[in-house]
Amino acid sequence: MKAIVYTSNTGTTKEYAEIIEKKTIIPAYTLDEAEKVLSAGDEVIYLGWLMAGTIKGYKKAKSKYDIKVVCAVGMGGTGTQTAEVRCKNNIPHDTTLFTLQGGFDINKLSGVYKLMMSVMVKTAGK
Ligand SMILES: Cc1cc2nc3c(=O)[nH]c(=O)nc-3n(C[C@H](O)[C@H](O)[C@H](O)COP(=O)(O)O)c2cc1C
């Protein structure tokens, strides 16, 4: 495995990537950094946060690298929603998929994401 590649907005996916990096000694890069250091077709572990069921950055990463393992970080419990996430993101059946519980802090969000989640929090509170 050449690298861990990840996309994180508020830091929880980054934390998971760094834990895996420390445990495996495989270097971790953001998707942008990876473009400068990796070559097309390199084998990677990809981690992305879930937004409306979509794994951020997965499509782009898949078009460049040979993704062997995917970790989707969301609000659900670790190990839940795997069938739905696999289906919605068209993850091949021979690719290992983990769902991991991240975190949610509205104060760490900005722009459109903050707006979307403010509406959701208000709606859920009713
Ligand atoms: C706009 C928005 C949409 C989200 N949609 C989902 C979702 O569909 N499923 C889910 O499990 N989590 C969802 N989440 C929660 C994030 O995936 C979660 O907070 C994650 O830990 C963020 O990772 P990050 O800290 O690396 O950015 C959403 C968060 C935001 C801001």
CSV table of N, CA, C and O and ligand atoms in Angstrom, one decimal:
chain,number,residue,atom,x,y,z
A,1,MET,N,0.9,-1.2,0.0
A,1,MET,CA,0.0,0.0,0.0
A,1,MET,C,0.9,1.2,0.0
A,1,MET,O,1.8,1.4,0.9
A,2,LYS,N,0.7,2.2,-0.9
A,2,LYS,CA,1.6,3.3,-1.1
A,2,LYS,C,1.2,4.4,-0.1
A,2,LYS,O,2.1,5.1,0.4
A,3,ALA,N,-0.1,4.7,0.1
A,3,ALA,CA,-0.4,5.9,0.9
A,3,ALA,C,-1.8,5.8,1.4
A,3,ALA,O,-2.7,5.0,1.0
A,4,ILE,N,-2.1,6.6,2.4
A,4,ILE,CA,-3.4,6.9,2.9
A,4,ILE,C,-3.8,8.2,2.4
A,4,ILE,O,-3.0,9.2,2.5
A,5,VAL,N,-5.0,8.3,1.7
A,5,VAL,CA,-5.4,9.6,1.1
A,5,VAL,C,-6.7,9.9,1.8
A,5,VAL,O,-7.6,9.1,2.0
A,6,TYR,N,-6.9,11.2,2.2
A,6,TYR,CA,-8.1,11.6,2.9
A,6,TYR,C,-8.7,12.9,2.5
A,6,TYR,O,-7.9,13.8,2.0
A,7,THR,N,-10.0,13.1,2.8
A,7,THR,CA,-10.6,14.4,2.6
A,7,THR,C,-11.4,14.6,3.9
A,7,THR,O,-12.2,13.8,4.4
A,8,SER,N,-11.1,15.8,4.6
A,8,SER,CA,-11.7,16.1,5.9
A,8,SER,C,-12.2,17.5,5.9
A,8,SER,O,-11.5,18.4,5.3
A,9,ASN,N,-13.3,17.8,6.5
A,9,ASN,CA,-13.7,19.2,6.6
A,9,ASN,C,-13.5,19.8,8.0
A,9,ASN,O,-12.9,20.8,8.1
A,10,THR,N,-13.9,19.0,9.0
A,10,THR,CA,-13.7,19.6,10.4
A,10,THR,C,-12.7,18.8,11.2
A,10,THR,O,-12.6,19.1,12.4
A,11,GLY,N,-12.0,17.9,10.6
A,11,GLY,CA,-10.9,17.3,11.3
A,11,GLY,C,-11.0,15.8,11.8
A,11,GLY,O,-10.0,15.2,12.1
A,12,THR,N,-12.3,15.3,11.9
A,12,THR,CA,-12.4,13.9,12.4
A,12,THR,C,-11.8,12.9,11.5
A,12,THR,O,-11.1,11.9,11.9
A,13,THR,N,-12.0,13.0,10.2
A,13,THR,CA,-11.5,12.1,9.2
A,13,THR,C,-9.9,12.2,9.2
A,13,THR,O,-9.3,11.2,9.1
A,14,LYS,N,-9.4,13.4,9.3
A,14,LYS,CA,-8.0,13.6,9.4
A,14,LYS,C,-7.4,12.8,10.6
A,14,LYS,O,-6.4,12.2,10.5
A,15,GLU,N,-8.1,12.9,11.7
A,15,GLU,CA,-7.7,12.2,12.9
A,15,GLU,C,-7.6,10.7,12.7
A,15,GLU,O,-6.6,10.0,13.0
A,16,TYR,N,-8.6,10.1,12.0
A,16,TYR,CA,-8.6,8.7,11.7
A,16,TYR,C,-7.4,8.4,10.8
A,16,TYR,O,-6.7,7.4,10.9
A,17,ALA,N,-7.2,9.3,9.8
A,17,ALA,CA,-6.1,9.0,8.8
A,17,ALA,C,-4.7,9.0,9.6
A,17,ALA,O,-3.8,8.2,9.3
A,18,GLU,N,-4.6,9.9,10.5
A,18,GLU,CA,-3.3,10.0,11.3
A,18,GLU,C,-3.1,8.8,12.2
A,18,GLU,O,-2.0,8.4,12.4
A,19,ILE,N,-4.2,8.3,12.7
A,19,ILE,CA,-4.1,7.1,13.6
A,19,ILE,C,-3.6,5.9,12.7
A,19,ILE,O,-2.7,5.2,13.1
A,20,ILE,N,-4.2,5.8,11.5
A,20,ILE,CA,-3.8,4.7,10.7
A,20,ILE,C,-2.4,4.9,10.2
A,20,ILE,O,-1.6,3.9,10.2
A,21,GLU,N,-2.0,6.1,9.9
A,21,GLU,CA,-0.6,6.4,9.6
A,21,GLU,C,0.4,6.0,10.6
A,21,GLU,O,1.4,5.4,10.4
A,22,LYS,N,0.0,6.3,11.9
A,22,LYS,CA,0.9,6.0,13.0
A,22,LYS,C,1.0,4.5,13.2
A,22,LYS,O,2.1,3.9,13.4
A,23,LYS,N,-0.1,3.8,13.1
A,23,LYS,CA,-0.1,2.3,13.3
A,23,LYS,C,0.6,1.6,12.2
A,23,LYS,O,1.1,0.5,12.4
A,24,THR,N,0.5,2.1,10.9
A,24,THR,CA,1.0,1.3,9.8
A,24,THR,C,2.3,1.8,9.2
A,24,THR,O,2.9,1.1,8.4
A,25,ILE,N,2.6,3.1,9.5
A,25,ILE,CA,3.8,3.8,8.9
A,25,ILE,C,3.6,4.0,7.4
A,25,ILE,O,4.5,4.2,6.7
A,26,ILE,N,2.3,4.0,7.0
A,26,ILE,CA,2.0,4.3,5.6
A,26,ILE,C,1.7,5.8,5.6
A,26,ILE,O,0.9,6.3,6.5
A,27,PRO,N,2.3,6.6,4.8
A,27,PRO,CA,2.1,8.1,4.8
A,27,PRO,C,0.7,8.5,4.5
A,27,PRO,O,0.1,7.9,3.6
A,28,ALA,N,0.2,9.6,5.2
A,28,ALA,CA,-1.1,10.1,4.9
A,28,ALA,C,-1.0,11.4,4.2
A,28,ALA,O,-0.2,12.3,4.6
A,29,TYR,N,-1.9,11.6,3.2
A,29,TYR,CA,-1.9,12.9,2.5
A,29,TYR,C,-3.4,13.3,2.2
A,29,TYR,O,-4.2,12.4,2.0
A,30,THR,N,-3.6,14.6,2.2
A,30,THR,CA,-4.9,15.0,1.7
A,30,THR,C,-5.0,14.7,0.2
A,30,THR,O,-4.0,14.5,-0.4
A,31,LEU,N,-6.2,14.7,-0.3
A,31,LEU,CA,-6.4,14.4,-1.7
A,31,LEU,C,-5.6,15.4,-2.6
A,31,LEU,O,-5.0,15.0,-3.6
A,32,ASP,N,-5.5,16.7,-2.1
A,32,ASP,CA,-4.8,17.7,-2.9
A,32,ASP,C,-3.3,17.4,-2.8
A,32,ASP,O,-2.5,17.5,-3.8
A,33,GLU,N,-2.8,17.1,-1.6
A,33,GLU,CA,-1.3,16.8,-1.4
A,33,GLU,C,-0.9,15.6,-2.3
A,33,GLU,O,0.1,15.5,-2.9
A,34,ALA,N,-1.9,14.6,-2.3
A,34,ALA,CA,-1.6,13.3,-2.9
A,34,ALA,C,-1.3,13.5,-4.4
A,34,ALA,O,-0.4,12.8,-5.0
A,35,GLU,N,-1.9,14.5,-5.0
A,35,GLU,CA,-1.7,14.8,-6.4
A,35,GLU,C,-0.2,15.1,-6.7
A,35,GLU,O,0.3,14.8,-7.8
A,36,LYS,N,0.5,15.7,-5.7
A,36,LYS,CA,1.9,16.1,-6.0
A,36,LYS,C,2.8,15.0,-5.7
A,36,LYS,O,3.9,15.0,-6.2
A,37,VAL,N,2.4,14.0,-4.9
A,37,VAL,CA,3.4,13.0,-4.5
A,37,VAL,C,3.1,11.5,-5.0
A,37,VAL,O,4.0,10.7,-5.1
A,38,LEU,N,1.8,11.3,-5.4
A,38,LEU,CA,1.5,10.0,-5.9
A,38,LEU,C,1.4,9.9,-7.4
A,38,LEU,O,1.2,10.9,-8.0
A,39,SER,N,1.4,8.7,-7.9
A,39,SER,CA,1.3,8.5,-9.3
A,39,SER,C,-0.1,7.8,-9.6
A,39,SER,O,-0.6,7.1,-8.7
A,40,ALA,N,-0.6,8.0,-10.8
A,40,ALA,CA,-1.8,7.4,-11.2
A,40,ALA,C,-1.7,5.8,-11.0
A,40,ALA,O,-0.7,5.3,-11.3
A,41,GLY,N,-2.7,5.2,-10.4
A,41,GLY,CA,-2.7,3.8,-10.3
A,41,GLY,C,-2.1,3.3,-9.0
A,41,GLY,O,-2.1,2.1,-8.7
A,42,ASP,N,-1.5,4.2,-8.2
A,42,ASP,CA,-0.9,3.8,-6.9
A,42,ASP,C,-2.0,3.2,-6.0
A,42,ASP,O,-3.2,3.6,-6.0
A,43,GLU,N,-1.6,2.1,-5.2
A,43,GLU,CA,-2.6,1.5,-4.3
A,43,GLU,C,-2.7,2.4,-3.0
A,43,GLU,O,-1.7,2.7,-2.4
A,44,VAL,N,-4.0,2.7,-2.7
A,44,VAL,CA,-4.2,3.6,-1.5
A,44,VAL,C,-5.4,3.1,-0.6
A,44,VAL,O,-6.2,2.3,-1.1
A,45,ILE,N,-5.3,3.6,0.6
A,45,ILE,CA,-6.5,3.5,1.5
A,45,ILE,C,-7.1,4.9,1.4
A,45,ILE,O,-6.4,5.9,1.6
A,46,TYR,N,-8.4,5.0,1.1
A,46,TYR,CA,-9.1,6.3,1.0
A,46,TYR,C,-10.1,6.5,2.2
A,46,TYR,O,-10.9,5.7,2.5
A,47,LEU,N,-10.0,7.7,2.8
A,47,LEU,CA,-10.9,8.1,3.9
A,47,LEU,C,-11.6,9.4,3.5
A,47,LEU,O,-10.9,10.3,3.1
A,48,GLY,N,-12.9,9.4,3.6
A,48,GLY,CA,-13.6,10.6,3.3
A,48,GLY,C,-14.8,10.8,4.2
A,48,GLY,O,-15.4,9.8,4.7
A,49,TRP,N,-15.2,12.0,4.4
A,49,TRP,CA,-16.4,12.3,5.3
A,49,TRP,C,-17.7,12.1,4.5
A,49,TRP,O,-17.7,12.4,3.2
A,50,LEU,N,-18.7,11.7,5.1
A,50,LEU,CA,-20.0,11.5,4.5
A,50,LEU,C,-20.8,12.8,4.4
A,50,LEU,O,-21.0,13.5,5.4
A,51,MET,N,-21.3,13.2,3.2
A,51,MET,CA,-22.2,14.3,3.1
A,51,MET,C,-23.4,13.9,2.2
A,51,MET,O,-23.2,13.5,1.1
A,52,ALA,N,-24.5,13.8,2.9
A,52,ALA,CA,-25.7,13.4,2.3
A,52,ALA,C,-25.5,12.0,1.6
A,52,ALA,O,-25.9,11.7,0.5
A,53,GLY,N,-24.8,11.1,2.3
A,53,GLY,CA,-24.6,9.8,1.9
A,53,GLY,C,-23.4,9.6,0.9
A,53,GLY,O,-23.0,8.5,0.6
A,54,THR,N,-22.9,10.7,0.4
A,54,THR,CA,-21.8,10.6,-0.5
A,54,THR,C,-20.4,10.8,0.2
A,54,THR,O,-20.3,11.7,1.1
A,55,ILE,N,-19.5,10.0,-0.1
A,55,ILE,CA,-18.1,10.1,0.5
A,55,ILE,C,-17.3,11.1,-0.3
A,55,ILE,O,-17.0,11.0,-1.5
A,56,LYS,N,-17.1,12.2,0.4
A,56,LYS,CA,-16.4,13.4,-0.2
A,56,LYS,C,-15.1,12.9,-0.8
A,56,LYS,O,-14.2,12.3,-0.1
A,57,GLY,N,-14.8,13.3,-2.0
A,57,GLY,CA,-13.5,13.0,-2.7
A,57,GLY,C,-13.4,11.6,-3.2
A,57,GLY,O,-12.4,11.4,-4.0
A,58,TYR,N,-14.3,10.7,-2.9
A,58,TYR,CA,-14.1,9.3,-3.3
A,58,TYR,C,-14.0,9.2,-4.9
A,58,TYR,O,-13.2,8.5,-5.4
A,59,LYS,N,-14.9,9.9,-5.5
A,59,LYS,CA,-15.0,9.8,-7.0
A,59,LYS,C,-13.7,10.2,-7.6
A,59,LYS,O,-13.2,9.5,-8.5
A,60,LYS,N,-13.2,11.4,-7.1
A,60,LYS,CA,-12.0,11.9,-7.7
A,60,LYS,C,-10.8,11.0,-7.4
A,60,LYS,O,-10.0,10.6,-8.3
A,61,ALA,N,-10.8,10.5,-6.1
A,61,ALA,CA,-9.7,9.6,-5.8
A,61,ALA,C,-9.7,8.3,-6.6
A,61,ALA,O,-8.7,7.8,-7.0
A,62,LYS,N,-10.9,7.8,-6.8
A,62,LYS,CA,-11.1,6.5,-7.6
A,62,LYS,C,-10.6,6.7,-9.0
A,62,LYS,O,-10.1,5.7,-9.6
A,63,SER,N,-10.8,7.9,-9.6
A,63,SER,CA,-10.4,8.1,-11.0
A,63,SER,C,-8.9,8.1,-11.1
A,63,SER,O,-8.3,8.0,-12.2
A,64,LYS,N,-8.1,8.3,-10.0
A,64,LYS,CA,-6.7,8.4,-10.0
A,64,LYS,C,-5.9,7.2,-9.5
A,64,LYS,O,-4.9,6.8,-10.0
A,65,TYR,N,-6.5,6.7,-8.4
A,65,TYR,CA,-5.7,5.6,-7.6
A,65,TYR,C,-6.4,4.3,-7.6
A,65,TYR,O,-7.6,4.2,-7.9
A,66,ASP,N,-5.7,3.3,-7.2
A,66,ASP,CA,-6.2,1.9,-7.1
A,66,ASP,C,-6.6,1.8,-5.6
A,66,ASP,O,-5.8,1.5,-4.7
A,67,ILE,N,-7.9,2.1,-5.3
A,67,ILE,CA,-8.3,2.1,-3.9
A,67,ILE,C,-8.6,0.7,-3.4
A,67,ILE,O,-9.5,0.1,-3.9
A,68,LYS,N,-7.9,0.3,-2.4
A,68,LYS,CA,-8.0,-1.1,-1.9
A,68,LYS,C,-9.0,-1.1,-0.7
A,68,LYS,O,-9.7,-2.1,-0.4
A,69,VAL,N,-9.0,0.0,0.1
A,69,VAL,CA,-9.8,0.1,1.3
A,69,VAL,C,-10.4,1.5,1.4
A,69,VAL,O,-9.8,2.5,1.1
A,70,VAL,N,-11.7,1.6,1.7
A,70,VAL,CA,-12.4,2.8,1.8
A,70,VAL,C,-12.9,3.0,3.3
A,70,VAL,O,-13.5,2.0,3.8
A,71,CYS,N,-12.7,4.1,3.9
A,71,CYS,CA,-13.3,4.4,5.2
A,71,CYS,C,-14.2,5.6,5.1
A,71,CYS,O,-13.7,6.7,4.6
A,72,ALA,N,-15.5,5.5,5.4
A,72,ALA,CA,-16.4,6.6,5.3
A,72,ALA,C,-16.8,7.0,6.7
A,72,ALA,O,-17.2,6.2,7.5
A,73,VAL,N,-16.5,8.3,6.9
A,73,VAL,CA,-16.7,8.8,8.3
A,73,VAL,C,-17.9,9.7,8.3
A,73,VAL,O,-18.1,10.7,7.6
A,74,GLY,N,-18.8,9.3,9.2
A,74,GLY,CA,-20.1,10.0,9.3
A,74,GLY,C,-20.7,10.1,10.7
A,74,GLY,O,-19.9,9.9,11.7
A,75,MET,N,-21.9,10.4,10.8
A,75,MET,CA,-22.5,10.6,12.1
A,75,MET,C,-23.1,9.3,12.7
A,75,MET,O,-23.4,9.2,13.9
A,76,GLY,N,-23.3,8.3,11.8
A,76,GLY,CA,-23.8,7.0,12.3
A,76,GLY,C,-22.7,6.3,13.0
A,76,GLY,O,-21.5,6.6,13.0
A,77,GLY,N,-23.2,5.2,13.7
A,77,GLY,CA,-22.2,4.4,14.5
A,77,GLY,C,-21.2,3.7,13.6
A,77,GLY,O,-21.5,3.3,12.4
A,78,THR,N,-20.1,3.4,14.1
A,78,THR,CA,-19.1,2.6,13.4
A,78,THR,C,-19.6,1.2,13.0
A,78,THR,O,-20.3,0.6,13.8
A,79,GLY,N,-19.5,0.9,11.8
A,79,GLY,CA,-19.9,-0.4,11.3
A,79,GLY,C,-21.4,-0.4,10.8
A,79,GLY,O,-21.8,-1.5,10.3
A,80,THR,N,-22.1,0.7,10.9
A,80,THR,CA,-23.5,0.8,10.4
A,80,THR,C,-23.5,1.4,9.0
A,80,THR,O,-22.5,1.9,8.5
A,81,GLN,N,-24.6,1.2,8.3
A,81,GLN,CA,-24.9,1.8,7.0
A,81,GLN,C,-23.9,1.4,5.9
A,81,GLN,O,-23.8,2.0,4.8
A,82,THR,N,-23.2,0.3,6.1
A,82,THR,CA,-22.2,-0.1,5.0
A,82,THR,C,-22.9,-0.4,3.7
A,82,THR,O,-22.3,0.0,2.7
A,83,ALA,N,-24.0,-1.2,3.7
A,83,ALA,CA,-24.6,-1.5,2.5
A,83,ALA,C,-25.1,-0.3,1.7
A,83,ALA,O,-24.9,-0.2,0.5
A,84,GLU,N,-25.7,0.7,2.4
A,84,GLU,CA,-26.2,1.9,1.8
A,84,GLU,C,-25.1,2.7,1.2
A,84,GLU,O,-25.1,3.2,0.1
A,85,VAL,N,-24.0,2.9,2.0
A,85,VAL,CA,-22.8,3.7,1.6
A,85,VAL,C,-22.2,3.0,0.4
A,85,VAL,O,-21.8,3.7,-0.6
A,86,ARG,N,-22.0,1.7,0.4
A,86,ARG,CA,-21.4,1.0,-0.8
A,86,ARG,C,-22.3,1.2,-2.0
A,86,ARG,O,-21.7,1.6,-3.1
A,87,CYS,N,-23.6,1.1,-1.9
A,87,CYS,CA,-24.5,1.2,-3.0
A,87,CYS,C,-24.5,2.7,-3.6
A,87,CYS,O,-24.2,2.9,-4.8
A,88,LYS,N,-24.6,3.6,-2.7
A,88,LYS,CA,-24.7,5.0,-3.1
A,88,LYS,C,-23.4,5.5,-3.8
A,88,LYS,O,-23.5,6.4,-4.7
A,89,ASN,N,-22.3,5.0,-3.3
A,89,ASN,CA,-21.0,5.5,-3.8
A,89,ASN,C,-20.4,4.6,-4.9
A,89,ASN,O,-19.3,4.8,-5.3
A,90,ASN,N,-21.2,3.5,-5.3
A,90,ASN,CA,-20.7,2.6,-6.3
A,90,ASN,C,-19.3,2.0,-5.9
A,90,ASN,O,-18.4,2.0,-6.8
A,91,ILE,N,-19.2,1.6,-4.7
A,91,ILE,CA,-17.9,1.0,-4.3
A,91,ILE,C,-17.9,-0.5,-4.7
A,91,ILE,O,-18.8,-1.3,-4.3
A,92,PRO,N,-16.9,-0.9,-5.5
A,92,PRO,CA,-16.9,-2.3,-5.9
A,92,PRO,C,-16.9,-3.3,-4.8
A,92,PRO,O,-16.4,-3.0,-3.7
A,93,HIS,N,-17.5,-4.5,-5.0
A,93,HIS,CA,-17.6,-5.5,-3.9
A,93,HIS,C,-16.3,-6.1,-3.5
A,93,HIS,O,-16.2,-6.5,-2.3
A,94,ASP,N,-15.3,-6.0,-4.3
A,94,ASP,CA,-14.0,-6.5,-3.8
A,94,ASP,C,-13.1,-5.4,-3.1
A,94,ASP,O,-12.0,-5.6,-2.8
A,95,THR,N,-13.7,-4.2,-2.9
A,95,THR,CA,-13.0,-3.2,-2.1
A,95,THR,C,-13.6,-3.2,-0.7
A,95,THR,O,-14.8,-3.2,-0.5
A,96,THR,N,-12.6,-3.3,0.3
A,96,THR,CA,-13.0,-3.3,1.7
A,96,THR,C,-13.6,-1.9,2.1
A,96,THR,O,-13.0,-0.9,1.7
A,97,LEU,N,-14.7,-2.0,2.8
A,97,LEU,CA,-15.4,-0.7,3.2
A,97,LEU,C,-15.6,-0.7,4.7
A,97,LEU,O,-16.2,-1.7,5.2
A,98,PHE,N,-15.2,0.3,5.4
A,98,PHE,CA,-15.5,0.5,6.8
A,98,PHE,C,-16.3,1.8,6.9
A,98,PHE,O,-15.9,2.8,6.3
A,99,THR,N,-17.3,1.8,7.8
A,99,THR,CA,-17.9,3.1,8.2
A,99,THR,C,-17.4,3.4,9.6
A,99,THR,O,-17.4,2.5,10.5
A,100,LEU,N,-17.0,4.6,9.8
A,100,LEU,CA,-16.5,5.0,11.1
A,100,LEU,C,-17.3,6.2,11.7
A,100,LEU,O,-17.6,7.1,10.9
A,101,GLN,N,-17.5,6.2,13.0
A,101,GLN,CA,-18.2,7.3,13.6
A,101,GLN,C,-17.3,8.5,13.7
A,101,GLN,O,-16.2,8.5,14.4
A,102,GLY,N,-17.7,9.7,13.2
A,102,GLY,CA,-16.9,10.9,13.3
A,102,GLY,C,-17.5,11.8,14.4
A,102,GLY,O,-17.8,11.3,15.4
A,103,GLY,N,-17.6,13.0,14.1
A,103,GLY,CA,-18.2,14.0,15.1
A,103,GLY,C,-18.9,15.1,14.4
A,103,GLY,O,-18.8,15.3,13.2
A,104,PHE,N,-19.7,15.8,15.2
A,104,PHE,CA,-20.4,16.9,14.6
A,104,PHE,C,-20.3,18.1,15.6
A,104,PHE,O,-20.8,18.0,16.7
A,105,ASP,N,-19.7,19.2,15.1
A,105,ASP,CA,-19.7,20.4,15.8
A,105,ASP,C,-20.0,21.6,14.9
A,105,ASP,O,-19.2,21.9,14.0
A,106,ILE,N,-21.2,22.1,15.1
A,106,ILE,CA,-21.7,23.2,14.2
A,106,ILE,C,-20.7,24.4,14.1
A,106,ILE,O,-20.6,25.1,13.1
A,107,ASN,N,-20.0,24.6,15.2
A,107,ASN,CA,-19.1,25.8,15.3
A,107,ASN,C,-17.9,25.6,14.4
A,107,ASN,O,-17.1,26.5,14.1
A,108,LYS,N,-17.6,24.3,14.0
A,108,LYS,CA,-16.5,24.1,13.1
A,108,LYS,C,-16.8,24.2,11.6
A,108,LYS,O,-16.0,24.1,10.8
A,109,LEU,N,-18.2,24.3,11.4
A,109,LEU,CA,-18.6,24.4,10.0
A,109,LEU,C,-18.7,25.9,9.5
A,109,LEU,O,-18.8,26.8,10.3
A,110,SER,N,-18.6,26.0,8.2
A,110,SER,CA,-18.7,27.4,7.7
A,110,SER,C,-19.5,27.3,6.3
A,110,SER,O,-19.7,26.2,5.8
A,111,GLY,N,-19.8,28.5,5.8
A,111,GLY,CA,-20.5,28.5,4.5
A,111,GLY,C,-21.7,27.7,4.4
A,111,GLY,O,-22.5,27.6,5.3
A,112,VAL,N,-21.8,27.0,3.2
A,112,VAL,CA,-23.1,26.3,2.9
A,112,VAL,C,-23.3,25.1,3.8
A,112,VAL,O,-24.4,24.8,4.2
A,113,TYR,N,-22.2,24.5,4.3
A,113,TYR,CA,-22.3,23.4,5.2
A,113,TYR,C,-23.0,23.8,6.5
A,113,TYR,O,-23.8,23.1,7.1
A,114,LYS,N,-22.6,25.0,7.0
A,114,LYS,CA,-23.1,25.5,8.3
A,114,LYS,C,-24.6,25.8,8.1
A,114,LYS,O,-25.4,25.4,9.0
A,115,LEU,N,-24.9,26.4,7.0
A,115,LEU,CA,-26.3,26.7,6.7
A,115,LEU,C,-27.2,25.4,6.6
A,115,LEU,O,-28.2,25.3,7.3
A,116,MET,N,-26.7,24.4,5.9
A,116,MET,CA,-27.4,23.2,5.7
A,116,MET,C,-27.7,22.5,7.1
A,116,MET,O,-28.8,22.1,7.4
A,117,MET,N,-26.6,22.5,7.9
A,117,MET,CA,-26.7,21.8,9.2
A,117,MET,C,-27.5,22.6,10.2
A,117,MET,O,-28.2,22.1,11.1
A,118,SER,N,-27.5,24.0,10.1
A,118,SER,CA,-28.4,24.8,11.0
A,118,SER,C,-29.8,24.5,10.7
A,118,SER,O,-30.6,24.3,11.7
A,119,VAL,N,-30.2,24.3,9.5
A,119,VAL,CA,-31.6,24.0,9.1
A,119,VAL,C,-31.9,22.6,9.6
A,119,VAL,O,-33.0,22.4,10.2
A,120,MET,N,-31.0,21.7,9.5
A,120,MET,CA,-31.2,20.3,9.9
A,120,MET,C,-31.4,20.3,11.5
A,120,MET,O,-32.3,19.6,12.0
A,121,VAL,N,-30.5,21.0,12.2
A,121,VAL,CA,-30.6,21.0,13.6
A,121,VAL,C,-32.0,21.6,14.1
A,121,VAL,O,-32.6,21.0,15.0
A,122,LYS,N,-32.4,22.7,13.4
A,122,LYS,CA,-33.6,23.3,13.8
A,122,LYS,C,-34.8,22.4,13.5
A,122,LYS,O,-35.7,22.2,14.3
A,123,THR,N,-34.8,21.7,12.3
A,123,THR,CA,-35.8,20.8,11.9
A,123,THR,C,-35.9,19.6,12.9
A,123,THR,O,-37.0,19.2,13.3
A,124,ALA,N,-34.7,19.1,13.2
A,124,ALA,CA,-34.7,17.9,14.1
A,124,ALA,C,-35.2,18.2,15.5
A,124,ALA,O,-35.7,17.4,16.2
A,125,GLY,N,-35.0,19.5,15.9
A,125,GLY,CA,-35.4,19.9,17.2
A,125,GLY,C,-36.9,20.1,17.4
A,125,GLY,O,-37.3,20.2,18.5
A,126,LYS,N,-37.6,20.1,16.3
A,126,LYS,CA,-39.0,20.4,16.4
A,126,LYS,C,-39.8,19.1,16.7
A,126,LYS,O,-39.5,18.0,16.4
B,1,LIG,C1,-23.7,19.1,5.2
B,1,LIG,C2,-23.4,17.9,5.9
B,1,LIG,C3,-24.0,16.7,5.5
B,1,LIG,C4,-23.8,15.5,6.2
B,1,LIG,N1,-24.4,14.3,5.8
B,1,LIG,C5,-24.1,13.2,6.5
B,1,LIG,C6,-24.7,11.9,6.0
B,1,LIG,O1,-25.4,11.8,5.0
B,1,LIG,N2,-24.4,10.8,6.8
B,1,LIG,C7,-23.6,10.8,7.9
B,1,LIG,O2,-23.5,9.8,8.5
B,1,LIG,N3,-23.1,12.0,8.3
B,1,LIG,C8,-23.3,13.1,7.6
B,1,LIG,N4,-22.7,14.3,8.0
B,1,LIG,C9,-21.8,14.3,9.2
B,1,LIG,C10,-20.3,14.3,8.8
B,1,LIG,O3,-20.0,13.2,7.9
B,1,LIG,C11,-19.5,14.1,10.1
B,1,LIG,O4,-19.7,15.3,10.9
B,1,LIG,C12,-18.0,13.8,9.9
B,1,LIG,O5,-17.4,13.4,11.1
B,1,LIG,C13,-17.3,15.0,9.3
B,1,LIG,O6,-16.0,14.6,9.1
B,1,LIG,P1,-14.8,15.7,9.1
B,1,LIG,O7,-14.7,16.1,10.6
B,1,LIG,O8,-13.6,15.0,8.7
B,1,LIG,O9,-15.1,16.8,8.2
B,1,LIG,C14,-22.9,15.5,7.4
B,1,LIG,C15,-22.3,16.7,7.7
B,1,LIG,C16,-22.6,17.9,7.0
B,1,LIG,C17,-21.9,19.1,7.5
